[in-house]
Short mmCIF file of C-alpha atoms in Angstrom, two decimals:
data_model
loop_
_atom_site.label_atom_id
_atom_site.label_comp_id
_atom_site.label_asym_id
_atom_site.label_seq_id
_atom_site.Cartn_x
_atom_site.Cartn_y
_atom_site.Cartn_z
CA MET A 1 145.11 188.32 -106.31
CA PHE A 2 144.55 186.46 -103.05
CA PRO A 3 147.20 186.44 -100.30
CA GLN A 4 150.18 184.13 -100.51
CA LYS A 5 152.19 185.21 -97.45
CA PRO A 6 151.56 187.09 -94.19
CA GLY A 7 152.54 190.45 -95.71
CA ASP A 8 149.80 190.05 -98.30
CA VAL A 9 147.30 189.38 -95.52
CA PHE A 10 148.20 192.56 -93.66
CA LYS A 11 147.90 194.56 -96.89
CA LEU A 12 144.45 193.07 -97.57
CA MET A 13 143.35 193.90 -94.03
CA LYS A 14 144.50 197.51 -94.34
CA GLU A 15 142.89 198.05 -97.76
CA ASN A 16 139.53 196.73 -96.50
CA ASN A 17 139.54 198.25 -92.99
CA ILE A 18 139.30 194.81 -91.41
CA GLU A 19 138.29 194.97 -87.75
CA ILE A 20 137.99 191.28 -86.86
CA VAL A 21 139.99 188.19 -87.83
CA ASP A 22 138.01 184.94 -87.72
CA LEU A 23 140.22 181.88 -87.17
CA ARG A 24 138.63 178.73 -88.56
CA PHE A 25 139.55 175.08 -88.16
CA LEU A 26 137.81 171.71 -88.36
CA ASP A 27 136.55 169.38 -85.70
CA PHE A 28 137.23 165.68 -86.25
CA LEU A 29 133.95 165.09 -88.08
CA GLY A 30 134.46 167.97 -90.51
CA MET A 31 132.45 170.93 -89.24
CA TRP A 32 134.07 174.36 -89.17
CA GLN A 33 134.79 175.76 -85.71
CA HIS A 34 136.00 179.31 -85.09
CA PHE A 35 136.97 182.02 -82.70
CA SER A 36 137.65 185.67 -83.48
CA VAL A 37 140.26 188.22 -82.44
CA PRO A 38 140.52 191.97 -83.05
CA ALA A 39 142.58 192.74 -86.13
CA HIS A 40 145.50 194.08 -84.07
CA GLU A 41 145.97 190.63 -82.50
CA LEU A 42 147.02 189.07 -85.81
CA ASP A 43 150.70 189.78 -86.32
CA SER A 44 153.65 188.08 -88.00
CA GLU A 45 154.30 186.00 -84.87
CA ALA A 46 150.81 184.50 -85.05
CA PHE A 47 151.59 182.99 -88.46
CA ALA A 48 154.70 181.33 -87.01
CA GLU A 49 153.77 180.54 -83.42
CA GLY A 50 149.98 180.25 -83.61
CA LEU A 51 147.25 181.31 -81.20
CA GLY A 52 146.03 179.21 -78.29
CA PHE A 53 142.58 177.76 -77.63
CA ASP A 54 140.87 175.03 -75.60
CA GLY A 55 140.54 171.82 -77.62
CA SER A 56 138.67 169.77 -75.00
CA SER A 57 135.18 170.75 -76.19
CA ILE A 58 135.81 169.97 -79.87
CA ARG A 59 134.16 166.77 -81.10
CA GLY A 60 136.58 163.84 -81.21
CA TRP A 61 139.51 165.85 -79.88
CA GLN A 62 141.51 166.31 -76.70
CA SER A 63 140.62 165.20 -73.18
CA ILE A 64 140.13 167.83 -70.50
CA HIS A 65 143.58 167.19 -68.93
CA SER A 66 145.44 167.98 -72.17
CA SER A 67 143.18 170.56 -73.75
CA ASP A 68 145.55 173.35 -74.77
CA MET A 69 146.02 173.56 -78.55
CA LEU A 70 147.28 176.06 -81.12
CA VAL A 71 145.84 177.24 -84.41
CA VAL A 72 148.36 178.41 -87.01
CA PRO A 73 146.76 180.57 -89.73
CA ASP A 74 147.47 179.64 -93.36
CA PRO A 75 147.95 182.99 -95.15
CA LYS A 76 146.94 181.51 -98.51
CA THR A 77 143.42 180.89 -97.20
CA ALA A 78 142.66 184.45 -96.03
CA ARG A 79 139.37 185.73 -97.46
CA ILE A 80 136.99 188.56 -96.59
CA ASP A 81 133.83 187.02 -95.18
CA PRO A 82 130.92 188.08 -97.45
CA PHE A 83 128.20 187.65 -94.81
CA LEU A 84 129.29 189.45 -91.64
CA SER A 85 128.32 193.08 -91.04
CA VAL A 86 131.56 193.93 -89.19
CA PRO A 87 134.48 193.83 -91.68
CA THR A 88 135.93 190.39 -91.00
CA LEU A 89 138.80 188.42 -92.47
CA ALA A 90 138.39 184.63 -92.30
CA VAL A 91 141.54 182.50 -92.23
CA ILE A 92 141.67 178.70 -92.26
CA CYS A 93 144.12 177.35 -89.70
CA ASP A 94 146.16 174.23 -89.07
CA VAL A 95 146.07 172.75 -85.59
CA VAL A 96 149.33 172.21 -83.69
CA ASP A 97 150.21 170.55 -80.39
CA PRO A 98 151.70 173.30 -78.15
CA ILE A 99 154.17 170.92 -76.48
CA THR A 100 155.60 168.97 -79.41
CA ARG A 101 154.94 171.69 -82.02
CA GLU A 102 153.83 168.87 -84.30
CA PRO A 103 150.72 169.06 -86.51
CA TYR A 104 147.78 167.52 -84.64
CA SER A 105 147.21 163.98 -85.89
CA ARG A 106 143.39 164.30 -85.68
CA ASP A 107 143.27 167.55 -87.66
CA PRO A 108 141.59 166.56 -90.97
CA ARG A 109 143.54 169.23 -92.85
CA ASN A 110 146.78 167.71 -91.63
CA ILE A 111 145.66 164.27 -92.84
CA ALA A 112 144.99 165.65 -96.34
CA LYS A 113 148.46 167.26 -96.34
CA LYS A 114 150.05 163.96 -95.37
CA ALA A 115 148.11 162.09 -98.08
CA SER A 116 149.45 164.50 -100.69
CA ALA A 117 152.99 164.18 -99.31
CA TYR A 118 152.78 160.38 -99.34
CA MET A 119 151.60 160.42 -102.97
CA LYS A 120 154.62 162.52 -103.93
CA SER A 121 156.97 160.24 -101.99
CA THR A 122 155.87 157.23 -104.05
CA GLY A 123 156.96 158.92 -107.26
CA ILE A 124 153.66 157.93 -108.87
CA ALA A 125 152.26 161.46 -109.14
CA ASP A 126 152.79 164.95 -107.82
CA THR A 127 149.20 166.23 -107.93
CA ALA A 128 145.83 164.65 -107.11
CA TYR A 129 142.86 166.59 -108.46
CA PHE A 130 139.42 166.23 -106.90
CA GLY A 131 136.11 167.58 -108.17
CA PRO A 132 133.17 166.74 -105.86
CA GLU A 133 129.57 167.41 -106.94
CA LEU A 134 127.74 168.24 -103.71
CA GLU A 135 123.95 167.99 -103.74
CA PHE A 136 121.78 169.64 -101.09
CA PHE A 137 118.22 170.68 -100.30
CA ILE A 138 116.96 174.26 -99.91
CA LEU A 139 114.05 174.13 -97.46
CA ASP A 140 111.54 176.57 -95.98
CA ASP A 141 111.09 174.89 -92.63
CA ILE A 142 112.64 172.17 -90.53
CA ARG A 143 111.39 170.96 -87.14
CA TYR A 144 112.48 167.87 -85.26
CA ASP A 145 112.58 166.53 -81.70
CA GLN A 146 113.11 163.31 -79.77
CA THR A 147 112.10 162.79 -76.15
CA ALA A 148 111.44 159.77 -73.96
CA HIS A 149 107.80 159.70 -75.09
CA SER A 150 107.79 161.32 -78.54
CA GLY A 151 109.79 161.74 -81.69
CA TYR A 152 109.18 163.42 -85.03
CA TYR A 153 110.61 165.45 -87.88
CA PHE A 154 108.84 167.82 -90.23
CA ILE A 155 110.34 169.44 -93.30
CA ASP A 156 108.67 171.76 -95.75
CA SER A 157 109.42 173.46 -99.03
CA VAL A 158 107.40 175.76 -101.23
CA GLU A 159 108.53 173.44 -104.04
CA GLY A 160 107.41 170.24 -102.31
CA ILE A 161 104.91 168.30 -104.40
CA TRP A 162 103.04 167.53 -101.18
CA ASN A 163 102.03 171.22 -101.18
CA SER A 164 100.27 171.05 -104.54
CA GLY A 165 96.92 171.35 -102.76
CA ARG A 166 97.88 173.76 -100.00
CA GLU A 167 96.10 177.10 -99.72
CA GLU A 168 98.86 179.61 -100.45
CA ASN A 169 96.64 182.54 -101.43
CA PRO A 170 97.26 181.82 -104.24
CA ASN A 171 98.95 178.50 -104.87
CA LEU A 172 100.63 179.00 -108.26
CA GLY A 173 101.57 175.38 -108.85
CA TYR A 174 104.93 174.63 -110.48
CA LYS A 175 106.01 172.15 -107.82
CA PRO A 176 108.25 169.41 -109.28
CA ARG A 177 106.79 165.93 -108.97
CA HIS A 178 108.84 163.24 -107.23
CA LYS A 179 111.96 162.44 -109.29
CA GLU A 180 111.08 165.10 -111.92
CA GLY A 181 113.16 168.00 -110.62
CA TYR A 182 116.08 167.57 -113.00
CA PHE A 183 116.66 170.68 -115.15
CA PRO A 184 113.22 172.37 -115.37
CA THR A 185 113.36 176.10 -116.04
CA PRO A 186 111.76 178.69 -113.73
CA PRO A 187 109.11 178.96 -112.39
CA ALA A 188 109.26 175.20 -111.68
CA ASP A 189 112.89 175.79 -110.69
CA ASN A 190 112.17 178.17 -107.84
CA TYR A 191 115.82 178.67 -106.82
CA GLN A 192 117.66 179.76 -109.97
CA ASP A 193 118.48 183.22 -108.60
CA MET A 194 119.43 181.90 -105.17
CA ARG A 195 121.86 179.35 -106.63
CA SER A 196 123.31 182.07 -108.87
CA GLU A 197 123.83 184.19 -105.77
CA MET A 198 125.64 181.27 -104.15
CA VAL A 199 127.83 180.99 -107.26
CA ARG A 200 128.60 184.70 -107.16
CA GLU A 201 129.74 184.48 -103.54
CA LEU A 202 131.84 181.37 -104.20
CA GLU A 203 133.60 183.01 -107.12
CA SER A 204 134.25 186.15 -105.05
CA LEU A 205 136.20 183.83 -102.74
CA GLY A 206 138.31 182.51 -105.60
CA ILE A 207 136.39 179.26 -106.04
CA ILE A 208 135.74 178.59 -109.73
CA VAL A 209 132.28 177.18 -110.46
CA GLU A 210 131.52 175.21 -113.61
CA ALA A 211 127.73 174.86 -113.40
CA HIS A 212 124.67 174.91 -111.16
CA HIS A 213 121.23 173.37 -111.56
CA HIS A 214 118.16 171.92 -109.90
CA GLU A 215 118.53 168.27 -108.98
CA VAL A 216 116.17 165.30 -109.36
CA SER A 217 114.18 165.54 -106.16
CA THR A 218 111.21 167.74 -105.40
CA ALA A 219 111.54 170.24 -102.53
CA GLY A 220 114.43 172.34 -103.80
CA GLN A 221 117.22 169.83 -104.33
CA ALA A 222 120.21 171.59 -105.88
CA GLU A 223 123.76 171.08 -107.14
CA ILE A 224 126.65 173.49 -107.70
CA ASP A 225 129.79 172.09 -109.33
CA MET A 226 133.20 173.49 -108.46
CA ARG A 227 136.13 173.14 -110.86
CA TYR A 228 138.58 170.45 -109.79
CA SER A 229 141.60 171.42 -107.69
CA PRO A 230 144.35 169.74 -105.63
CA ILE A 231 143.31 167.74 -102.58
CA LEU A 232 144.02 170.34 -99.88
CA ASP A 233 142.59 173.24 -101.89
CA MET A 234 139.43 171.27 -102.57
CA GLY A 235 139.08 170.42 -98.90
CA ASP A 236 139.20 174.14 -98.13
CA SER A 237 136.79 174.95 -100.97
CA MET A 238 134.29 172.37 -99.75
CA MET A 239 134.18 174.08 -96.35
CA TRP A 240 133.52 177.45 -98.00
CA TYR A 241 130.92 175.81 -100.26
CA LYS A 242 128.82 174.61 -97.33
CA TYR A 243 129.27 177.91 -95.49
CA VAL A 244 128.20 179.96 -98.53
CA CYS A 245 125.17 177.81 -99.37
CA ARG A 246 123.88 177.92 -95.80
CA ASN A 247 124.38 181.65 -95.38
CA VAL A 248 122.94 182.69 -98.74
CA ALA A 249 119.88 180.57 -97.94
CA LYS A 250 119.58 182.26 -94.55
CA ARG A 251 119.59 185.67 -96.27
CA HIS A 252 116.38 184.58 -97.97
CA GLY A 253 114.75 183.04 -94.91
CA LYS A 254 115.55 179.50 -96.10
CA THR A 255 117.71 176.71 -94.74
CA VAL A 256 120.08 174.27 -96.46
CA THR A 257 120.82 170.67 -95.51
CA PHE A 258 123.55 168.35 -96.76
CA MET A 259 121.88 165.41 -95.01
CA PRO A 260 121.97 162.53 -97.53
CA LYS A 261 118.32 161.41 -97.26
CA PRO A 262 115.94 163.98 -95.77
CA VAL A 263 112.98 163.26 -98.10
CA PHE A 264 111.18 159.90 -98.25
CA GLU A 265 110.23 158.52 -101.69
CA ASP A 266 112.62 160.78 -103.60
CA ASN A 267 116.29 160.94 -104.47
CA GLY A 268 118.86 161.53 -101.77
CA SER A 269 121.85 163.85 -101.99
CA GLY A 270 125.12 162.37 -103.20
CA MET A 271 128.61 163.70 -103.72
CA HIS A 272 129.92 162.15 -106.93
CA THR A 273 133.67 162.75 -106.75
CA HIS A 274 135.80 163.10 -109.88
CA GLN A 275 139.51 162.43 -109.41
CA SER A 276 142.71 162.11 -111.40
CA LEU A 277 146.47 161.97 -110.92
CA TRP A 278 149.00 164.18 -112.70
CA LYS A 279 152.80 164.34 -112.83
CA ARG A 280 154.88 167.27 -114.07
CA GLY A 281 151.81 168.78 -115.68
CA LYS A 282 150.79 165.64 -117.55
CA PRO A 283 147.60 163.61 -116.92
CA LEU A 284 148.33 160.03 -115.85
CA PHE A 285 144.85 158.59 -116.37
CA SER A 286 144.83 158.96 -120.17
CA GLY A 287 145.75 155.90 -122.23
CA ASN A 288 144.68 153.39 -124.83
CA GLY A 289 142.65 151.08 -122.62
CA TYR A 290 138.96 150.88 -121.78
CA ALA A 291 137.23 154.28 -122.15
CA GLY A 292 140.59 155.84 -123.02
CA LEU A 293 142.14 155.07 -119.64
CA SER A 294 145.72 154.10 -118.83
CA ASP A 295 146.76 150.94 -116.98
CA LEU A 296 147.59 153.18 -114.01
CA ALA A 297 144.03 154.52 -113.99
CA MET A 298 142.63 150.99 -114.12
CA ASN A 299 144.74 150.00 -111.11
CA TYR A 300 143.53 153.13 -109.30
CA ILE A 301 139.96 151.96 -109.92
CA GLY A 302 140.95 148.51 -108.66
CA GLY A 303 142.10 150.05 -105.38
CA ILE A 304 138.89 152.06 -105.03
CA LEU A 305 136.69 148.99 -105.60
CA LYS A 306 138.74 146.74 -103.31
CA HIS A 307 138.68 149.20 -100.42
CA ALA A 308 135.20 150.65 -101.10
CA PRO A 309 133.66 149.35 -97.83
CA THR A 310 136.43 151.07 -95.86
CA ILE A 311 136.05 154.23 -97.96
CA CYS A 312 132.36 154.29 -97.01
CA ALA A 313 133.27 154.67 -93.33
CA PHE A 314 134.44 158.19 -94.24
CA ALA A 315 132.62 158.92 -97.52
CA ALA A 316 129.16 157.83 -96.32
CA PRO A 317 129.72 158.47 -92.61
CA THR A 318 126.23 158.77 -91.12
CA THR A 319 123.45 156.36 -90.29
CA ASN A 320 121.30 158.42 -92.66
CA SER A 321 123.79 157.76 -95.50
CA TYR A 322 122.43 154.22 -95.72
CA ARG A 323 118.87 155.43 -96.23
CA ARG A 324 120.30 156.61 -99.59
CA LEU A 325 122.60 153.65 -100.30
CA VAL A 326 119.83 151.07 -100.67
CA PRO A 327 120.02 148.34 -103.36
CA GLY A 328 117.44 148.59 -106.12
CA PHE A 329 116.89 152.34 -105.88
CA GLU A 330 118.63 155.37 -107.33
CA ALA A 331 121.93 155.27 -105.46
CA PRO A 332 125.00 153.60 -107.03
CA VAL A 333 125.58 150.83 -104.49
CA ASN A 334 127.11 148.31 -106.91
CA LEU A 335 130.88 148.01 -106.84
CA ALA A 336 131.51 147.89 -110.55
CA TYR A 337 132.98 150.37 -113.02
CA SER A 338 131.70 151.52 -116.38
CA ALA A 339 131.94 154.27 -118.97
CA ARG A 340 128.81 156.45 -119.00
CA ASN A 341 126.78 154.00 -116.89
CA ARG A 342 125.56 155.96 -113.86
CA SER A 343 124.33 152.86 -112.05
CA ALA A 344 127.91 151.75 -111.35
CA GLY A 345 129.78 152.77 -108.20
CA VAL A 346 132.67 154.02 -110.33
CA ARG A 347 132.00 155.78 -113.62
CA ILE A 348 134.36 157.01 -116.33
CA PRO A 349 132.93 160.23 -117.83
CA VAL A 350 133.32 160.42 -121.62
CA TYR A 351 132.27 164.01 -122.32
CA SER A 352 135.57 164.86 -124.00
CA PRO A 353 138.35 162.91 -125.77
CA SER A 354 141.00 165.27 -124.37
CA PRO A 355 143.66 163.47 -122.27
CA LYS A 356 143.31 166.23 -119.66
CA SER A 357 139.67 165.31 -119.08
CA LYS A 358 140.35 161.63 -118.30
CA ARG A 359 139.24 160.94 -114.76
CA VAL A 360 137.28 158.50 -112.65
CA GLU A 361 134.09 159.40 -110.79
CA VAL A 362 133.35 157.64 -107.50
CA ARG A 363 129.61 157.87 -106.99
CA PHE A 364 128.81 156.44 -103.56
CA PRO A 365 130.10 159.31 -101.30
CA ASP A 366 127.62 161.82 -99.92
CA PRO A 367 127.94 165.46 -98.79
CA SER A 368 127.63 164.74 -95.06
CA CYS A 369 131.27 163.65 -95.17
CA ASN A 370 134.45 165.38 -94.05
CA GLY A 371 135.98 166.27 -97.41
CA TYR A 372 139.60 166.21 -96.27
CA LEU A 373 139.26 162.68 -94.88
CA THR A 374 137.14 161.39 -97.76
CA PHE A 375 139.50 162.65 -100.46
CA SER A 376 142.46 161.28 -98.49
CA VAL A 377 141.04 157.79 -98.05
CA MET A 378 140.11 157.58 -101.75
CA LEU A 379 143.58 158.75 -102.77
CA MET A 380 145.22 156.20 -100.48
CA ALA A 381 142.98 153.42 -101.84
CA GLY A 382 143.79 154.39 -105.43
CA LEU A 383 147.52 154.55 -104.72
CA ASP A 384 147.33 151.12 -103.08
CA GLY A 385 145.69 149.83 -106.26
CA ILE A 386 148.53 151.28 -108.35
CA GLU A 387 151.28 150.00 -106.07
CA LYS A 388 149.80 146.49 -106.00
CA LYS A 389 148.59 146.57 -109.62
CA ILE A 390 145.07 145.62 -108.55
CA ASN A 391 142.96 144.54 -111.52
CA PRO A 392 139.43 145.99 -111.32
CA GLY A 393 138.01 143.15 -113.42
CA GLU A 394 135.79 143.61 -116.44
CA PRO A 395 133.69 146.75 -116.92
CA PHE A 396 129.96 146.50 -116.48
CA ASP A 397 128.14 148.34 -119.23
CA LYS A 398 124.66 146.91 -118.69
CA ASP A 399 121.92 148.68 -116.78
CA ILE A 400 122.60 147.19 -113.35
CA TYR A 401 119.14 148.11 -112.09
CA ALA A 402 117.56 145.96 -114.82
CA LEU A 403 119.51 142.79 -113.96
CA GLY A 404 117.99 139.67 -112.46
CA PRO A 405 119.08 138.15 -109.14
CA GLU A 406 121.52 135.71 -110.75
CA GLU A 407 123.46 138.39 -112.60
CA LEU A 408 123.41 140.71 -109.58
CA SER A 409 124.78 138.01 -107.28
CA GLY A 410 128.21 138.37 -108.82
CA ILE A 411 128.44 142.12 -108.23
CA PRO A 412 129.57 143.20 -104.75
CA SER A 413 127.93 146.22 -103.17
CA VAL A 414 128.72 148.89 -100.61
CA PRO A 415 127.96 148.22 -96.94
CA GLY A 416 124.32 148.22 -95.96
CA SER A 417 124.82 150.24 -92.78
CA LEU A 418 127.29 152.45 -90.97
CA ASP A 419 128.02 149.50 -88.65
CA GLU A 420 129.18 147.43 -91.62
CA ALA A 421 131.31 150.26 -92.97
CA LEU A 422 133.04 150.73 -89.61
CA ASN A 423 133.66 146.98 -89.38
CA ALA A 424 135.30 147.17 -92.80
CA LEU A 425 137.45 150.07 -91.62
CA GLU A 426 138.52 148.12 -88.55
CA ASN A 427 139.51 145.09 -90.65
CA ASP A 428 140.97 146.85 -93.69
CA HIS A 429 142.98 149.97 -92.95
CA ASP A 430 146.66 149.03 -93.35
CA PHE A 431 146.75 150.95 -96.63
CA LEU A 432 145.72 154.10 -94.74
CA LEU A 433 148.68 153.84 -92.36
CA LYS A 434 151.28 154.20 -95.10
CA GLY A 435 153.31 157.38 -94.70
CA ASP A 436 151.62 157.89 -91.32
CA VAL A 437 148.75 159.53 -93.25
CA PHE A 438 146.13 158.03 -90.96
CA THR A 439 147.20 156.71 -87.57
CA GLU A 440 145.82 153.89 -85.45
CA ASP A 441 144.61 156.58 -83.04
CA VAL A 442 142.67 158.33 -85.81
CA ILE A 443 141.08 155.06 -86.97
CA GLU A 444 140.18 153.95 -83.43
CA THR A 445 138.83 157.38 -82.45
CA TRP A 446 136.69 157.59 -85.60
CA ILE A 447 135.16 154.15 -84.98
CA GLU A 448 134.58 154.75 -81.27
CA TYR A 449 133.04 158.19 -81.81
CA LYS A 450 130.66 156.96 -84.50
CA ILE A 451 129.51 153.96 -82.44
CA GLU A 452 129.06 155.84 -79.18
CA ASN A 453 127.57 159.07 -80.51
CA GLU A 454 125.62 158.00 -83.61
CA ILE A 455 125.05 154.27 -84.09
CA ASN A 456 124.07 153.34 -80.52
CA PRO A 457 121.84 156.39 -79.91
CA VAL A 458 119.96 155.68 -83.16
CA LYS A 459 119.58 152.01 -82.24
CA LEU A 460 118.11 152.89 -78.85
CA ARG A 461 115.31 155.11 -80.16
CA PRO A 462 112.07 153.97 -81.75
CA VAL A 463 111.21 155.73 -85.01
CA PRO A 464 107.71 156.85 -85.99
CA TYR A 465 107.20 154.20 -88.67
CA GLU A 466 107.77 151.42 -86.15
CA PHE A 467 104.50 152.44 -84.50
CA MET A 468 102.79 152.00 -87.87
CA LEU A 469 104.27 148.53 -88.15
CA TYR A 470 104.20 147.18 -84.63
CA PHE A 471 101.87 149.05 -82.25
CA ASP A 472 99.16 146.42 -82.58
CA VAL A 473 101.36 143.32 -82.48
#
């Protein structure tokens, strides 16, 4: 059993001779931050009053003149870190303002808590389940740099098809061709054991895994699927997921990236996100409508499709996300819904007729996102669809990629760039303000940070291919 209250944490620490407690929290963008204290510094008071730290150096957070913050450990999240040599207990924390004692409005974990509370306050549902499918690349080498007079990146993988002719003394072949990496057995699948090791570590942390496999791309693209869980729990699990994948890879002298599009001419990494609403133990998405869905589920889809451009500001939050979300290629950019059809932005899986399995799968998010914020914005969009009874229109069961221009013209698509997604967020975010889940400050800070630190710096720099196109103009 994992801890439920502070007393359980102290018992776990004693039984495992814990020497260090690692306090973890999220920056605004969704990366784990941490500081550590000796085990004797974690006492009952810490779980009530918190421990102080400087928040001024955390991305998207406090200014230097109001930098003091508190982290309050959540005892239910305490886990023994499987990678550190000194016995260490990791605890996920909530962030609190030391003056007001209020949860910090820019803490992504707090936003997910508020989204869940708002859902319950509507009476529509009491539980929102999320099941993201994160894809990632396992690489052997990564080098990149950008200066005033040069810029480059170089990635490599023993699996990369570009190494089919490399002298490896010996080169044994078995390198998946572009777009042919889906489900081959070893030795073509070079990372079966490594993914299994990742699964073993995840399950030791209490995270249930349903499957793992090689993904479509060459160069070690992978996927591990966690079993669905409530919004806050899944946000926590997603942080452990990234941490485990990166550290298992490091054990083997490899590196992992969740960057959506690191490899040219092959599939990018998505994060197809399954979701459903339940009330008093009963699934609300099961019904007698299209693909076995209820009217409530159809309205949820309507909300997702209506607010999809705004969702992208959080679910596809990098400039690189839109190297993946390009019309006419593999990514599901079309804002339509369909049973089974993987070319639609929203899919209804039909693996099982069981009412408990009825869910919708939103396919345009990618794993560079902050899970807490992404799950929250999708939940708020779906609830808005239910509250306003938004009709998603007719399903689209044709192969969208095979349609001509006339048929495609009637199907809206996701934004073509991060700029467009942020513009959508600026113009369409009232639904996020309900229940004070997101605040105007959170929206404004997100937009400003992305423009100043990502969009403008990328715009200012030439990229290597521009020299191929324009050097001789």
